[in-house]
Amino acid sequence: KAGVTQTPRYLIKTRGQQVTLSCSPISGHRSVSWYQQTPGQGLQFLFEYFSETQRNKGNFPGRFSGRQFSNSRSEMNVSTLELGDSALYLCASSLLASATDTQYFGPGTRLTVL
Amino acid sequence: DQQVKQNSPSLSVQEGRISILNCDYTNSMFDYFLWYKKYPAEGPTFLISISSIKDKNEDGRFTVFLNKSAKHLSLHIVPSQPGDSAVYFCAASAKTSGSRLTFGEGTQLTVNP
């Protein structure tokens, strides 16, 4: 079974631009969560989607948004990029959106903002 | 507010010995705990989990212990192998928060041959 895939793997943008990252979950998984990893803050929860609905959102500004499609694929968008948005963005999928469901992570998208 | 803390940024052990990684949490709503391993340029890989109704869970060389009264959990790796060298993250979730995971800062484990 294919794992979680994320595209692109690497991205370089400049301040003020916007970016869209994509995540394809494991086949059959309906829940997708996004996390931001930075050296100073560790892994921080961004949001969680289940059946095309956002069920949970972390403490990030409104510049960070996401969506989920009917095939469970998910995208996240960051508008008006800032230098501090440089990070590894990780997507995780699970079968359902239960606290005891194991989440499987993709390899991440490394975003660099110049 | 760091609700999950891993106080040791790094740990170095000899091959064949035991590795013990520690994690503390403050949120009493957490009722499910997980350990993930992460290599550079890869996403975290699930290792082992434990529910708050248990105090121990084993899977091969990996054992997780949970002390609810102390809000402390630990991961034991016996015997440690050089391939275990990675960053280990402790994570916690609560029934009320769906699949949202709160992570610790990670501990870099180095196993020396």
Coordinates of N, CA and C in Angstrom, one line a residue:
Chain A
K1 N 0.9 -1.2 0.0 CA 0.0 0.0 0.0 C 0.9 1.2 0.0
A2 N 0.6 2.2 -0.9 CA 1.4 3.4 -0.9 C 1.2 4.2 0.3
G3 N 2.3 4.9 0.7 CA 2.2 5.7 1.9 C 1.6 7.1 1.6
V4 N 1.7 8.0 2.5 CA 1.3 9.4 2.4 C 2.3 10.1 1.4
T5 N 1.8 10.8 0.4 CA 2.7 11.5 -0.5 C 2.4 13.0 -0.4
Q6 N 3.5 13.8 -0.5 CA 3.3 15.2 -0.4 C 4.1 15.8 -1.6
T7 N 3.5 16.8 -2.2 CA 4.1 17.5 -3.3 C 3.9 19.0 -3.1
P8 N 4.9 19.8 -3.5 CA 6.3 19.4 -3.9 C 7.1 19.0 -2.6
R9 N 8.3 18.5 -2.8 CA 9.1 18.2 -1.6 C 9.9 19.4 -1.2
Y10 N 10.2 20.2 -2.1 CA 11.0 21.4 -1.7 C 10.4 22.6 -2.5
L11 N 10.4 23.8 -1.8 CA 9.8 25.0 -2.4 C 10.6 26.2 -1.9
I12 N 10.9 27.1 -2.8 CA 11.5 28.4 -2.4 C 10.6 29.5 -2.9
K13 N 10.2 30.4 -1.9 CA 9.3 31.5 -2.3 C 9.9 32.8 -1.7
T14 N 9.3 33.9 -2.1 CA 9.8 35.2 -1.5 C 8.6 35.7 -0.6
R15 N 9.0 36.6 0.3 CA 8.0 37.2 1.2 C 6.9 37.9 0.4
G16 N 5.7 37.7 0.9 CA 4.5 38.3 0.2 C 3.8 37.4 -0.7
Q17 N 4.5 36.3 -1.2 CA 3.9 35.4 -2.1 C 3.0 34.5 -1.4
Q18 N 2.3 33.7 -2.2 CA 1.4 32.6 -1.5 C 1.9 31.3 -2.1
V19 N 1.5 30.2 -1.3 CA 2.0 28.9 -1.7 C 0.9 27.9 -1.4
T20 N 0.8 26.8 -2.2 CA -0.2 25.7 -2.0 C 0.6 24.4 -1.9
L21 N 0.4 23.7 -0.9 CA 1.0 22.4 -0.7 C 0.0 21.3 -0.8
S22 N 0.4 20.1 -1.3 CA -0.6 19.1 -1.5 C -0.3 17.8 -0.8
C23 N -1.3 17.1 -0.4 CA -1.1 15.8 0.4 C -2.1 14.8 -0.1
S24 N -1.6 13.6 -0.4 CA -2.4 12.5 -0.8 C -2.3 11.4 0.3
P25 N -3.4 11.1 1.0 CA -3.4 10.2 2.1 C -3.3 8.8 1.7
I26 N -3.0 7.9 2.6 CA -3.0 6.5 2.3 C -4.4 6.1 1.8
S27 N -4.5 5.2 0.8 CA -5.8 4.8 0.3 C -6.7 4.3 1.4
G28 N -7.9 4.9 1.4 CA -8.9 4.4 2.4 C -8.9 5.3 3.6
H29 N -7.9 6.1 3.8 CA -7.9 7.0 5.0 C -8.7 8.2 4.7
R30 N -9.5 8.7 5.7 CA -10.4 9.8 5.4 C -10.0 11.0 6.2
S31 N -9.1 10.9 7.1 CA -8.6 12.0 8.0 C -7.2 12.5 7.5
V32 N -7.1 13.8 7.4 CA -5.8 14.4 7.1 C -5.5 15.5 8.0
S33 N -4.3 15.5 8.6 CA -3.9 16.6 9.5 C -2.6 17.2 9.0
W34 N -2.4 18.4 9.3 CA -1.2 19.1 8.9 C -0.5 19.7 10.1
Y35 N 0.9 19.6 10.0 CA 1.7 20.1 11.1 C 2.9 20.9 10.5
Q36 N 3.3 21.8 11.3 CA 4.5 22.6 10.9 C 5.6 22.3 11.8
Q37 N 6.8 22.0 11.3 CA 7.9 21.7 12.1 C 9.0 22.8 11.9
T38 N 9.4 23.5 13.0 CA 10.5 24.4 12.9 C 11.4 24.1 14.0
P39 N 12.7 24.5 13.9 CA 13.7 24.2 14.9 C 13.3 24.7 16.3
G40 N 12.7 25.9 16.3 CA 12.4 26.5 17.6 C 11.1 26.0 18.3
Q41 N 10.2 25.7 17.5 CA 8.8 25.3 18.0 C 8.5 23.9 17.9
G42 N 9.3 23.1 17.3 CA 9.0 21.7 17.2 C 7.8 21.4 16.2
L43 N 7.1 20.4 16.4 CA 5.9 20.0 15.6 C 4.7 20.7 16.1
Q44 N 4.1 21.6 15.3 CA 2.9 22.3 15.8 C 1.7 21.9 14.9
F45 N 0.6 21.6 15.5 CA -0.6 21.2 14.8 C -1.2 22.4 14.1
L46 N -1.5 22.3 12.8 CA -2.2 23.3 12.0 C -3.7 23.1 11.9
F47 N -4.1 22.1 11.3 CA -5.5 21.7 11.2 C -5.7 20.3 10.8
E48 N -7.0 19.9 11.0 CA -7.4 18.5 10.7 C -8.6 18.5 9.8
Y49 N -8.7 17.6 8.8 CA -9.9 17.5 8.0 C -10.4 16.1 8.0
F50 N -11.7 16.0 8.0 CA -12.3 14.6 7.9 C -13.5 14.8 7.0
S51 N -13.6 14.0 6.0 CA -14.8 14.0 5.1 C -15.1 15.5 4.6
E52 N -14.0 16.1 4.2 CA -14.1 17.4 3.6 C -14.4 18.6 4.6
T53 N -14.4 18.3 5.8 CA -14.8 19.3 6.8 C -13.6 19.5 7.8
Q54 N -13.3 20.8 8.1 CA -12.3 21.1 9.0 C -12.8 20.8 10.4
R55 N -12.2 19.9 11.2 CA -12.7 19.5 12.5 C -12.0 20.2 13.6
N56 N -10.8 20.6 13.3 CA -9.9 21.1 14.4 C -8.9 22.1 13.8
K57 N -8.6 23.1 14.5 CA -7.6 24.1 14.0 C -6.7 24.5 15.1
G58 N -5.4 24.6 14.8 CA -4.4 25.0 15.8 C -4.3 26.6 15.8
N59 N -3.3 27.0 16.6 CA -3.2 28.5 16.8 C -2.3 29.1 15.8
F60 N -2.8 29.2 14.6 CA -2.1 29.8 13.5 C -2.9 30.9 12.9
P61 N -2.3 32.0 12.4 CA -3.1 33.1 11.8 C -3.9 32.6 10.6
G62 N -4.9 33.5 10.2 CA -5.8 33.2 9.1 C -5.1 33.0 7.8
R63 N -3.8 33.4 7.7 CA -3.1 33.3 6.4 C -2.9 31.8 6.1
F64 N -3.0 30.9 7.1 CA -2.9 29.5 6.9 C -4.3 28.9 6.7
S65 N -4.6 28.3 5.6 CA -5.9 27.7 5.4 C -5.7 26.3 4.7
G66 N -6.8 25.6 4.6 CA -6.7 24.3 4.0 C -8.0 23.9 3.5
R67 N -8.0 22.7 2.8 CA -9.2 22.1 2.4 C -9.0 20.6 2.1
Q68 N -10.1 19.9 2.0 CA -10.0 18.5 1.7 C -11.0 18.2 0.6
F69 N -10.6 17.4 -0.4 CA -11.5 17.1 -1.5 C -12.2 15.7 -1.2
S70 N -13.2 15.4 -2.1 CA -14.0 14.2 -1.9 C -13.2 12.9 -2.0
N71 N -12.0 13.0 -2.6 CA -11.1 11.8 -2.6 C -10.2 11.7 -1.4
S72 N -10.4 12.6 -0.5 CA -9.6 12.7 0.8 C -8.3 13.5 0.6
R73 N -7.9 13.7 -0.6 CA -6.7 14.5 -0.9 C -6.9 15.9 -0.2
S74 N -5.7 16.5 0.3 CA -5.9 17.7 1.0 C -4.8 18.7 0.4
E75 N -5.1 20.0 0.5 CA -4.2 21.1 0.2 C -4.2 22.0 1.4
M76 N -3.0 22.6 1.6 CA -3.0 23.8 2.5 C -2.3 24.9 1.8
N77 N -2.8 26.1 2.1 CA -2.4 27.3 1.5 C -1.9 28.3 2.5
V78 N -0.8 29.0 2.2 CA -0.3 30.0 3.0 C -0.2 31.3 2.2
S79 N -0.9 32.3 2.6 CA -0.9 33.6 1.8 C 0.1 34.6 2.5
T80 N 0.5 35.5 1.7 CA 1.3 36.6 2.2 C 2.5 36.1 3.1
L81 N 3.3 35.3 2.5 CA 4.4 34.6 3.2 C 5.3 35.5 3.9
E82 N 5.7 35.0 5.1 CA 6.6 35.7 6.0 C 7.9 34.8 6.2
L83 N 9.0 35.5 6.5 CA 10.2 34.7 6.7 C 10.0 33.6 7.7
G84 N 9.2 33.8 8.7 CA 9.0 32.9 9.8 C 8.2 31.7 9.4
D85 N 7.7 31.7 8.2 CA 6.9 30.6 7.6 C 7.8 29.5 7.1
S86 N 9.1 29.8 7.0 CA 10.1 28.8 6.6 C 10.0 27.6 7.5
A87 N 9.7 26.4 7.0 CA 9.5 25.3 7.9 C 9.4 24.0 7.1
L88 N 9.3 22.9 7.8 CA 8.9 21.6 7.1 C 7.4 21.4 7.4
Y89 N 6.6 21.3 6.4 CA 5.2 21.1 6.5 C 4.9 19.6 6.3
L90 N 4.3 19.0 7.4 CA 4.1 17.6 7.3 C 2.6 17.3 7.3
C91 N 2.2 16.3 6.5 CA 0.8 15.9 6.4 C 0.7 14.5 7.0
A92 N -0.3 14.2 7.7 CA -0.5 12.9 8.3 C -1.9 12.4 8.0
S93 N -2.1 11.1 7.7 CA -3.4 10.6 7.5 C -3.7 9.4 8.4
S94 N -5.0 9.3 8.7 CA -5.5 8.2 9.5 C -6.8 7.7 9.0
L95 N -7.2 6.5 9.4 CA -8.4 5.9 8.9 C -9.7 6.8 9.2
L96 N -9.8 7.1 10.5 CA -10.9 8.0 11.0 C -10.2 9.1 11.7
A97 N -11.0 9.9 12.3 CA -10.4 11.1 13.0 C -10.5 10.9 14.5
S98 N -10.1 9.7 14.9 CA -10.2 9.3 16.3 C -8.9 9.5 17.0
A99 N -8.9 9.8 18.3 CA -7.7 10.1 19.0 C -6.8 8.9 19.1
T100 N -7.3 7.7 19.0 CA -6.5 6.4 19.1 C -6.2 5.9 17.8
D101 N -6.5 6.6 16.7 CA -6.1 6.1 15.4 C -4.7 6.5 15.1
T102 N -3.9 5.5 14.6 CA -2.5 5.8 14.3 C -2.4 6.8 13.1
Q103 N -1.6 7.8 13.3 CA -1.4 8.7 12.1 C -0.1 8.4 11.4
Y104 N -0.2 8.4 10.1 CA 1.0 8.1 9.3 C 1.4 9.3 8.6
F105 N 2.7 9.7 8.7 CA 3.1 10.9 8.1 C 3.8 10.8 6.8
G106 N 3.6 11.8 6.0 CA 4.3 11.9 4.7 C 5.7 12.4 4.9
P107 N 6.5 12.5 3.9 CA 7.9 13.0 4.0 C 8.1 14.5 4.2
G108 N 7.0 15.2 4.0 CA 7.0 16.7 4.2 C 7.4 17.5 3.0
T109 N 7.0 18.8 3.1 CA 7.4 19.8 2.1 C 8.3 20.8 2.8
R110 N 9.5 20.9 2.3 CA 10.4 21.9 2.9 C 10.2 23.3 2.2
L111 N 9.6 24.2 2.9 CA 9.4 25.6 2.4 C 10.4 26.5 2.9
T112 N 11.0 27.2 2.0 CA 12.0 28.3 2.4 C 11.4 29.6 1.8
V113 N 11.3 30.6 2.7 CA 10.8 31.9 2.4 C 12.0 32.9 2.4
L114 N 12.3 33.5 1.3 CA 13.5 34.5 1.2 C 13.0 35.9 1.3
Chain B
D1 N 2.7 27.6 25.9 CA 2.4 26.6 26.9 C 2.8 25.3 26.4
Q2 N 3.9 24.7 26.8 CA 4.4 23.4 26.3 C 3.7 22.3 27.1
Q3 N 2.7 21.7 26.6 CA 1.9 20.7 27.3 C 2.6 19.3 27.3
V4 N 3.5 19.1 26.4 CA 4.3 17.9 26.3 C 5.8 18.3 26.3
K5 N 6.6 17.8 27.2 CA 8.0 18.2 27.3 C 8.9 17.0 27.3
Q6 N 9.9 17.1 26.5 CA 11.0 16.1 26.5 C 12.2 16.9 26.9
N7 N 12.7 16.7 28.1 CA 13.7 17.6 28.7 C 15.1 17.3 28.2
S8 N 15.3 16.1 27.6 CA 16.6 15.8 27.2 C 16.7 16.0 25.7
P9 N 17.4 17.0 25.2 CA 17.5 17.2 23.7 C 18.3 16.1 23.1
S10 N 19.2 15.4 23.8 CA 20.0 14.4 23.2 C 20.4 13.3 24.2
L11 N 20.6 12.1 23.7 CA 21.0 11.0 24.5 C 21.9 10.1 23.7
S12 N 23.0 9.7 24.3 CA 24.0 8.8 23.6 C 24.2 7.5 24.4
V13 N 24.0 6.4 23.7 CA 24.2 5.1 24.4 C 25.1 4.2 23.5
Q14 N 25.6 3.1 24.2 CA 26.4 2.1 23.5 C 25.4 1.1 22.9
E15 N 25.8 0.6 21.7 CA 25.1 -0.5 21.1 C 24.9 -1.7 22.1
G16 N 23.7 -2.2 22.1 CA 23.4 -3.4 23.0 C 22.9 -3.0 24.4
R17 N 23.1 -1.7 24.8 CA 22.6 -1.2 26.1 C 21.2 -0.7 25.9
I18 N 20.6 -0.4 27.1 CA 19.2 0.2 27.1 C 19.2 1.7 26.8
S19 N 18.3 2.1 26.0 CA 18.0 3.5 25.8 C 16.7 3.8 26.5
I20 N 16.7 4.9 27.3 CA 15.5 5.3 28.0 C 15.2 6.8 27.6
L21 N 14.1 7.0 27.0 CA 13.7 8.4 26.6 C 12.5 8.8 27.4
N22 N 12.6 10.0 28.0 CA 11.5 10.4 28.9 C 10.7 11.5 28.3
C23 N 9.4 11.6 28.8 CA 8.5 12.6 28.4 C 7.5 12.9 29.5
D24 N 7.3 14.2 29.7 CA 6.3 14.7 30.7 C 5.2 15.5 30.1
Y25 N 4.0 15.4 30.7 CA 2.9 16.2 30.1 C 2.1 16.8 31.2
T26 N 1.4 17.9 30.9 CA 0.7 18.7 31.9 C -0.8 18.6 31.8
N27 N -1.3 18.3 30.6 CA -2.7 18.3 30.3 C -3.3 17.0 30.8
S28 N -4.2 17.0 31.8 CA -4.8 15.8 32.3 C -5.9 15.2 31.4
M29 N -6.2 16.0 30.3 CA -7.2 15.5 29.3 C -6.5 14.5 28.4
F30 N -5.2 14.5 28.3 CA -4.5 13.6 27.4 C -4.8 12.1 27.8
D31 N -5.2 11.3 26.9 CA -5.5 9.9 27.3 C -4.9 8.9 26.3
Y32 N -4.1 9.3 25.4 CA -3.5 8.4 24.5 C -2.1 9.0 24.1
F33 N -1.1 8.2 24.2 CA 0.3 8.6 24.0 C 1.0 7.8 23.0
L34 N 1.8 8.5 22.2 CA 2.5 7.8 21.1 C 4.0 8.2 21.1
W35 N 4.8 7.3 20.5 CA 6.2 7.7 20.2 C 6.4 7.5 18.7
Y36 N 7.1 8.5 18.2 CA 7.4 8.5 16.8 C 8.9 8.7 16.7
K37 N 9.5 8.1 15.6 CA 10.9 8.2 15.3 C 11.0 9.0 14.0
K38 N 12.0 9.8 13.9 CA 12.2 10.6 12.7 C 13.6 10.7 12.3
Y39 N 13.8 10.3 11.0 CA 15.2 10.4 10.4 C 15.2 11.7 9.6
P40 N 16.3 12.3 9.4 CA 16.4 13.6 8.6 C 15.8 13.4 7.2
A41 N 15.1 14.4 6.7 CA 14.5 14.4 5.4 C 13.4 13.4 5.2
E42 N 12.9 12.8 6.4 CA 11.7 11.9 6.3 C 10.7 12.4 7.3
G43 N 9.4 11.9 7.1 CA 8.4 12.2 8.1 C 8.5 11.3 9.3
P44 N 7.9 11.7 10.4 CA 7.9 10.8 11.6 C 7.3 9.5 11.3
T45 N 7.9 8.4 11.9 CA 7.4 7.0 11.7 C 6.8 6.6 13.1
F46 N 5.6 6.1 13.1 CA 5.0 5.6 14.3 C 5.7 4.4 14.9
L47 N 6.0 4.4 16.2 CA 6.7 3.3 16.8 C 5.8 2.5 17.7
I48 N 5.2 3.2 18.7 CA 4.4 2.5 19.7 C 3.5 3.4 20.4
S49 N 2.4 2.9 20.9 CA 1.4 3.8 21.6 C 1.0 3.2 22.9
I50 N 0.3 3.9 23.7 CA -0.3 3.4 25.0 C -1.5 4.2 25.3
S51 N -2.5 3.5 25.8 CA -3.7 4.2 26.2 C -3.6 4.5 27.7
S52 N -4.3 5.5 28.2 CA -4.2 5.8 29.6 C -4.7 4.8 30.6
I53 N -5.4 3.8 30.0 CA -5.9 2.7 30.9 C -4.9 1.7 31.2
K54 N -3.7 1.8 30.5 CA -2.7 0.8 30.7 C -1.5 1.5 31.3
D55 N -0.5 0.8 31.9 CA 0.7 1.4 32.3 C 1.9 0.9 31.6
K56 N 1.7 -0.1 30.7 CA 2.9 -0.6 29.9 C 2.4 -1.2 28.6
N57 N 3.2 -1.0 27.6 CA 2.9 -1.7 26.3 C 4.2 -2.0 25.7
E58 N 4.3 -3.3 25.2 CA 5.5 -3.8 24.6 C 5.3 -4.1 23.1
D59 N 6.4 -3.9 22.3 CA 6.4 -4.3 21.0 C 7.8 -4.6 20.6
G60 N 8.2 -5.8 20.7 CA 9.6 -6.2 20.3 C 10.6 -5.6 21.3
R61 N 11.5 -4.8 20.7 CA 12.5 -4.2 21.5 C 12.0 -2.9 22.2
F62 N 10.8 -2.5 21.9 CA 10.3 -1.2 22.4 C 9.3 -1.4 23.4
T63 N 9.4 -0.7 24.6 CA 8.4 -0.8 25.6 C 8.1 0.7 26.1
V64 N 6.8 1.0 26.2 CA 6.5 2.3 26.7 C 5.8 2.1 28.1
F65 N 6.2 2.9 29.0 CA 5.7 2.9 30.4 C 4.9 4.2 30.6
L66 N 3.8 4.1 31.2 CA 3.0 5.3 31.6 C 2.7 5.4 33.0
N67 N 3.1 6.5 33.7 CA 2.8 6.8 35.1 C 1.9 8.0 35.1
K68 N 0.5 7.7 35.2 CA -0.5 8.7 35.1 C -0.4 9.7 36.3
S69 N -0.1 9.2 37.5 CA -0.1 10.1 38.6 C 1.0 11.1 38.5
A70 N 2.1 10.7 37.9 CA 3.3 11.6 37.7 C 3.2 12.3 36.4
K71 N 2.2 12.0 35.5 CA 2.1 12.6 34.2 C 3.5 12.4 33.4
H72 N 3.9 11.2 33.4 CA 5.2 10.9 32.9 C 5.2 9.6 32.1
L73 N 5.8 9.6 30.9 CA 6.0 8.3 30.2 C 7.4 8.2 29.7
S74 N 7.8 7.0 29.5 CA 9.1 6.7 29.0 C 9.1 5.6 27.9
L75 N 10.1 5.7 27.1 CA 10.3 4.7 26.0 C 11.6 4.0 26.3
H76 N 11.5 2.7 26.4 CA 12.7 1.8 26.6 C 13.0 1.1 25.3
I77 N 14.3 1.1 24.9 CA 14.7 0.4 23.7 C 15.8 -0.6 24.2
V78 N 15.5 -1.9 24.1 CA 16.5 -2.9 24.5 C 16.5 -4.1 23.5
P79 N 17.7 -4.5 23.0 CA 18.9 -3.7 23.0 C 19.0 -2.6 22.0
S80 N 19.7 -1.6 22.3 CA 19.8 -0.5 21.3 C 20.7 -0.9 20.2
Q81 N 20.3 -0.4 19.0 CA 21.1 -0.7 17.8 C 21.5 0.6 17.0
P82 N 22.6 0.6 16.3 CA 23.0 1.8 15.6 C 21.9 2.4 14.7
G83 N 21.1 1.5 14.1 CA 20.0 2.0 13.3 C 18.9 2.7 14.0
D84 N 18.9 2.6 15.4 CA 17.9 3.3 16.2 C 18.3 4.8 16.3
S85 N 19.4 5.2 15.8 CA 19.8 6.6 15.9 C 18.9 7.5 15.1
A86 N 18.2 8.4 15.8 CA 17.2 9.2 15.1 C 16.7 10.2 16.2
V87 N 15.8 11.0 15.8 CA 15.1 11.9 16.7 C 13.8 11.2 17.1
Y88 N 13.5 11.1 18.4 CA 12.3 10.5 19.0 C 11.4 11.5 19.5
F89 N 10.1 11.5 19.1 CA 9.1 12.4 19.5 C 8.1 11.7 20.4
C90 N 7.8 12.3 21.5 CA 6.6 11.9 22.3 C 5.4 12.7 21.8
A91 N 4.2 12.1 21.7 CA 3.1 12.8 21.4 C 1.9 12.4 22.2
A92 N 0.9 13.3 22.3 CA -0.3 13.0 23.1 C -1.5 13.4 22.5
S93 N -2.6 12.8 22.7 CA -3.9 13.2 22.2 C -5.0 13.0 23.2
A94 N -6.1 13.7 23.0 CA -7.3 13.6 23.9 C -8.5 13.3 23.1
K95 N -9.4 12.5 23.7 CA -10.6 12.1 23.0 C -11.4 13.3 22.5
T96 N -11.3 14.4 23.2 CA -12.1 15.6 22.9 C -11.5 16.4 21.7
S97 N -10.3 16.0 21.3 CA -9.6 16.8 20.2 C -9.4 16.0 18.9
G98 N -10.2 15.0 18.7 CA -10.1 14.3 17.5 C -8.7 13.7 17.3
S99 N -8.1 13.8 16.2 CA -6.8 13.1 16.0 C -5.6 14.1 16.2
R100 N -5.9 15.3 16.8 CA -4.9 16.3 17.0 C -3.8 15.8 17.9
L101 N -2.6 15.8 17.5 CA -1.5 15.4 18.3 C -0.7 16.6 18.8
T102 N -0.3 16.5 20.1 CA 0.6 17.5 20.7 C 1.9 16.9 20.9
F103 N 2.9 17.4 20.3 CA 4.3 16.8 20.3 C 5.2 17.5 21.3
G104 N 6.1 16.6 21.8 CA 7.3 17.2 22.6 C 8.3 17.7 21.6
E105 N 9.4 18.2 22.1 CA 10.4 18.9 21.2 C 11.3 17.9 20.6
G106 N 11.3 16.6 21.1 CA 12.1 15.6 20.5 C 13.4 15.4 21.2
T107 N 13.9 14.1 21.2 CA 15.2 13.8 21.7 C 16.1 13.1 20.7
Q108 N 17.2 13.6 20.4 CA 18.1 13.0 19.4 C 18.9 11.8 20.1
L109 N 18.6 10.6 19.7 CA 19.2 9.4 20.2 C 20.4 9.0 19.3
T110 N 21.5 8.8 19.8 CA 22.7 8.3 19.1 C 23.1 7.0 19.7
V111 N 23.2 6.0 18.9 CA 23.6 4.7 19.4 C 25.0 4.4 18.8
N112 N 26.0 4.3 19.6 CA 27.4 4.1 19.2 C 27.7 2.7 19.1
P113 N 28.4 2.3 17.9 CA 28.7 0.9 17.7 C 29.8 0.5 18.7

